[in-house]
Amino acid sequence: VDVFHTKVAENHIELLVDIDAGTPKALMGDPLRLQQILTNLISNSVKFTDKGGVILVGLGPTETTANKVFLKFFVKDSGIGIAPEYLPLLFQSFSQADASSTRKYQGTGLGLAICKQLVQMMGGTIWVESELGKGSTFYFTAGFERCAGPPPPKFVPPSDIQGLYVLVVDDCNDSLVIMQKMLESFGFHVRTVASAEEALERLGGNQTGEKPFDLILMD
């Protein structure tokens, strides 16, 4: 994701990452193939998402056995979307929605065809859901081996900040959801609002007996 920070900042695009808390922290697989797949998918989303849009990259476990873990990844964007008739053609080399897209985004089709091959090498499948004008979500699964040995230690917040009351202020709903999940995993009590005005109103309400906030995080 770090590779794209400059590009998304130039285009005022929100690039967010949501890793499910239940995802194992120690797995063995092919990091190079995984990086190629995600780089291709995020790159396409950046190309097809207008200024002010949102790209959300997420993952979580979908199937686990004693020795194997399958993870489900997704790259969701608020971009231009794909017409239904072109969806079955997407993972074929050099297929594009129309000639103007081909000229502007040459090679996208090849990138998706490569993604499909790499996903299959990792024992998974890849598919897409999209609606014209409302963005696209590319999904894929991939298999990994569990690492032997004890699991990584679990993070426990220091006693002096346990149970904090936190207010999160952000006009991006996806960002609010991610922040809330992360903070609640620390055992914090979280409230979210989408604007400075709502935040001030909520803070004013604290004078009426609501538990005061110990921390404010804002965009």
Short mmCIF file of C-alpha atoms in Angstrom, two decimals:
data_model
loop_
_atom_site.label_atom_id
_atom_site.label_comp_id
_atom_site.label_asym_id
_atom_site.label_seq_id
_atom_site.Cartn_x
_atom_site.Cartn_y
_atom_site.Cartn_z
CA VAL A 1 0.00 0.00 0.00
CA ASP A 2 2.92 2.36 0.74
CA VAL A 3 3.78 2.31 -2.98
CA PHE A 4 0.56 4.19 -3.78
CA HIS A 5 0.55 6.87 -1.07
CA THR A 6 1.98 9.63 -3.30
CA LYS A 7 -0.36 8.84 -6.19
CA VAL A 8 -3.52 8.73 -4.07
CA ALA A 9 -2.52 11.93 -2.25
CA GLU A 10 -2.18 13.72 -5.59
CA ASN A 11 -5.68 12.57 -6.55
CA HIS A 12 -7.18 13.19 -3.08
CA ILE A 13 -8.19 9.52 -2.84
CA GLU A 14 -8.65 7.81 0.54
CA LEU A 15 -6.64 4.55 0.57
CA LEU A 16 -7.64 2.45 3.59
CA VAL A 17 -6.64 -0.97 4.92
CA ASP A 18 -8.92 -3.20 7.00
CA ILE A 19 -7.32 -6.40 8.35
CA ASP A 20 -9.77 -8.57 10.29
CA ALA A 21 -8.70 -9.03 13.90
CA GLY A 22 -9.09 -12.80 13.56
CA THR A 23 -6.42 -13.06 10.85
CA PRO A 24 -3.47 -15.24 11.99
CA LYS A 25 -0.30 -13.21 12.37
CA ALA A 26 2.19 -15.94 11.40
CA LEU A 27 1.67 -17.66 8.04
CA MET A 28 3.90 -19.07 5.31
CA GLY A 29 3.15 -18.45 1.65
CA ASP A 30 4.44 -16.62 -1.41
CA PRO A 31 4.80 -12.92 -0.56
CA LEU A 32 6.02 -11.99 -4.06
CA ARG A 33 2.93 -13.42 -5.79
CA LEU A 34 0.66 -11.86 -3.18
CA GLN A 35 2.32 -8.47 -3.65
CA GLN A 36 1.93 -8.73 -7.45
CA ILE A 37 -1.79 -9.48 -7.17
CA LEU A 38 -2.52 -6.66 -4.72
CA THR A 39 -0.33 -4.19 -6.65
CA ASN A 40 -2.23 -4.92 -9.86
CA LEU A 41 -5.65 -4.64 -8.25
CA ILE A 42 -4.88 -1.45 -6.30
CA SER A 43 -3.22 0.10 -9.36
CA ASN A 44 -6.37 -0.50 -11.42
CA SER A 45 -8.55 0.99 -8.68
CA VAL A 46 -6.37 4.11 -8.55
CA LYS A 47 -6.62 4.51 -12.35
CA PHE A 48 -10.41 4.20 -12.40
CA THR A 49 -11.25 6.19 -9.23
CA ASP A 50 -11.86 9.93 -9.56
CA LYS A 51 -10.59 12.59 -7.19
CA GLY A 52 -12.15 12.42 -3.76
CA GLY A 53 -12.90 8.70 -4.08
CA VAL A 54 -12.23 5.86 -1.65
CA ILE A 55 -10.26 2.62 -2.10
CA LEU A 56 -10.58 0.01 0.65
CA VAL A 57 -8.20 -2.97 0.87
CA GLY A 58 -9.26 -5.70 3.27
CA LEU A 59 -8.61 -9.28 4.28
CA GLY A 60 -9.66 -11.91 6.75
CA PRO A 61 -9.71 -15.68 7.24
CA THR A 62 -12.34 -17.56 5.27
CA GLU A 63 -11.36 -21.19 5.94
CA THR A 64 -8.97 -22.73 8.45
CA THR A 65 -7.71 -26.23 9.18
CA ALA A 66 -5.04 -27.57 11.53
CA ASN A 67 -2.27 -26.75 9.04
CA LYS A 68 -3.83 -24.50 6.40
CA VAL A 69 -5.43 -21.07 6.33
CA PHE A 70 -7.29 -19.55 3.40
CA LEU A 71 -7.53 -15.76 3.43
CA LYS A 72 -10.08 -13.73 1.50
CA PHE A 73 -8.80 -10.42 0.17
CA PHE A 74 -10.75 -7.60 -1.44
CA VAL A 75 -10.00 -4.29 -3.16
CA LYS A 76 -13.08 -2.07 -3.23
CA ASP A 77 -13.25 1.30 -4.98
CA SER A 78 -15.79 4.03 -5.60
CA GLY A 79 -14.69 4.38 -9.22
CA ILE A 80 -16.44 4.31 -12.58
CA GLY A 81 -17.57 0.69 -12.33
CA ILE A 82 -17.89 -1.93 -15.08
CA ALA A 83 -20.85 -2.69 -17.33
CA PRO A 84 -22.36 -6.18 -16.70
CA GLU A 85 -21.66 -7.45 -20.22
CA TYR A 86 -17.91 -6.93 -19.78
CA LEU A 87 -17.53 -8.66 -16.40
CA PRO A 88 -17.03 -12.19 -17.87
CA LEU A 89 -14.23 -10.85 -20.11
CA LEU A 90 -12.18 -9.04 -17.48
CA PHE A 91 -9.65 -11.76 -16.71
CA GLN A 92 -8.80 -12.37 -20.37
CA SER A 93 -5.62 -10.76 -21.71
CA PHE A 94 -6.10 -7.22 -23.03
CA SER A 95 -9.89 -7.19 -22.72
CA GLN A 96 -11.20 -3.70 -22.00
CA ALA A 97 -14.60 -2.13 -21.55
CA ASP A 98 -14.24 0.10 -24.61
CA ALA A 99 -11.63 1.51 -26.98
CA SER A 100 -11.21 4.76 -25.04
CA SER A 101 -10.47 2.82 -21.84
CA THR A 102 -7.96 0.68 -23.71
CA ARG A 103 -6.09 3.75 -24.89
CA LYS A 104 -6.15 5.40 -21.50
CA TYR A 105 -5.42 2.35 -19.35
CA GLN A 106 -3.45 0.09 -21.69
CA GLY A 107 -2.48 -3.25 -20.14
CA THR A 108 -5.16 -3.44 -17.46
CA GLY A 109 -6.59 -6.60 -19.01
CA LEU A 110 -3.20 -8.29 -19.04
CA GLY A 111 -2.71 -7.38 -15.37
CA LEU A 112 -6.00 -9.06 -14.42
CA ALA A 113 -5.15 -12.16 -16.47
CA ILE A 114 -1.83 -12.40 -14.57
CA CYS A 115 -3.69 -11.94 -11.27
CA LYS A 116 -5.92 -14.89 -12.13
CA GLN A 117 -2.91 -17.11 -12.88
CA LEU A 118 -1.14 -16.11 -9.65
CA VAL A 119 -4.26 -16.64 -7.54
CA GLN A 120 -4.71 -20.12 -9.02
CA MET A 121 -1.06 -20.92 -8.21
CA MET A 122 -1.86 -20.06 -4.58
CA GLY A 123 -4.86 -22.43 -4.59
CA GLY A 124 -7.49 -19.71 -4.71
CA THR A 125 -10.06 -18.06 -6.96
CA ILE A 126 -10.65 -14.46 -8.09
CA TRP A 127 -13.88 -12.70 -9.00
CA VAL A 128 -15.41 -9.22 -9.26
CA GLU A 129 -18.64 -7.45 -8.37
CA SER A 130 -19.34 -4.13 -10.01
CA GLU A 131 -22.06 -1.66 -10.95
CA LEU A 132 -21.57 0.93 -13.64
CA GLY A 133 -21.02 4.33 -12.07
CA LYS A 134 -20.88 2.94 -8.52
CA GLY A 135 -17.47 1.29 -8.26
CA SER A 136 -16.04 -2.22 -8.25
CA THR A 137 -14.90 -4.80 -5.71
CA PHE A 138 -12.34 -7.43 -6.70
CA TYR A 139 -12.13 -10.47 -4.42
CA PHE A 140 -9.63 -13.31 -4.28
CA THR A 141 -8.72 -16.14 -1.96
CA ALA A 142 -5.27 -17.63 -1.32
CA GLY A 143 -3.94 -20.51 0.77
CA PHE A 144 -1.18 -20.31 3.39
CA GLU A 145 0.52 -22.73 5.76
CA ARG A 146 0.42 -22.20 9.50
CA CYS A 147 3.77 -21.49 11.15
CA ALA A 148 4.95 -23.90 13.80
CA GLY A 149 5.67 -22.71 17.33
CA PRO A 150 3.82 -20.51 19.81
CA PRO A 151 1.52 -17.75 18.48
CA PRO A 152 2.77 -14.15 18.59
CA PRO A 153 2.05 -12.38 21.90
CA LYS A 154 -1.26 -10.55 22.20
CA PHE A 155 -1.13 -6.79 22.67
CA VAL A 156 -2.46 -5.61 26.03
CA PRO A 157 -2.80 -1.85 26.56
CA PRO A 158 -1.00 -0.44 29.63
CA SER A 159 -3.23 -0.28 32.69
CA ASP A 160 -3.29 3.53 32.78
CA ILE A 161 -5.03 3.74 29.37
CA GLN A 162 -7.34 0.73 29.59
CA GLY A 163 -11.02 1.53 29.11
CA LEU A 164 -10.46 4.95 27.53
CA TYR A 165 -13.48 6.80 26.14
CA VAL A 166 -12.58 7.85 22.59
CA LEU A 167 -14.30 10.11 20.06
CA VAL A 168 -13.35 9.56 16.39
CA VAL A 169 -14.11 12.31 13.85
CA ASP A 170 -13.85 11.55 10.11
CA ASP A 171 -16.03 12.32 7.09
CA CYS A 172 -15.14 8.94 5.50
CA ASN A 173 -17.46 6.21 6.79
CA ASP A 174 -15.06 3.36 5.90
CA SER A 175 -12.35 5.07 7.93
CA LEU A 176 -14.70 5.43 10.91
CA VAL A 177 -15.55 1.72 10.82
CA ILE A 178 -11.88 0.68 10.67
CA MET A 179 -10.84 3.05 13.47
CA GLN A 180 -13.68 1.86 15.68
CA LYS A 181 -12.74 -1.81 15.22
CA MET A 182 -9.06 -1.11 15.94
CA LEU A 183 -9.76 0.94 19.06
CA GLU A 184 -12.34 -1.49 20.42
CA SER A 185 -9.77 -4.28 20.03
CA PHE A 186 -7.75 -2.34 22.64
CA GLY A 187 -10.73 -2.41 24.99
CA PHE A 188 -11.59 1.27 24.44
CA HIS A 189 -15.13 2.70 24.43
CA VAL A 190 -15.63 4.36 21.05
CA ARG A 191 -18.08 6.89 19.62
CA THR A 192 -17.84 8.07 15.99
CA VAL A 193 -19.11 11.21 14.23
CA ALA A 194 -18.75 12.40 10.63
CA SER A 195 -18.15 16.14 11.10
CA ALA A 196 -16.64 18.77 13.36
CA GLU A 197 -20.13 20.10 14.08
CA GLU A 198 -21.30 16.70 15.32
CA ALA A 199 -18.14 16.38 17.40
CA LEU A 200 -18.74 19.72 19.12
CA GLU A 201 -22.36 18.78 19.75
CA ARG A 202 -21.31 15.46 21.28
CA LEU A 203 -18.66 17.17 23.44
CA GLY A 204 -21.25 19.69 24.60
CA GLY A 205 -23.53 16.83 25.55
CA ASN A 206 -20.86 15.53 27.90
CA GLN A 207 -21.69 18.41 30.24
CA THR A 208 -25.07 16.79 30.89
CA GLY A 209 -23.62 13.74 32.61
CA GLU A 210 -22.33 11.54 29.78
CA LYS A 211 -18.92 10.02 30.44
CA PRO A 212 -16.30 12.55 29.26
CA PHE A 213 -13.99 11.60 26.41
CA ASP A 214 -10.34 10.94 27.27
CA LEU A 215 -9.13 11.07 23.68
CA ILE A 216 -10.21 12.58 20.34
CA LEU A 217 -8.89 11.25 17.03
CA MET A 218 -9.78 13.34 13.98
CA ASP A 219 -9.01 13.46 10.30
#
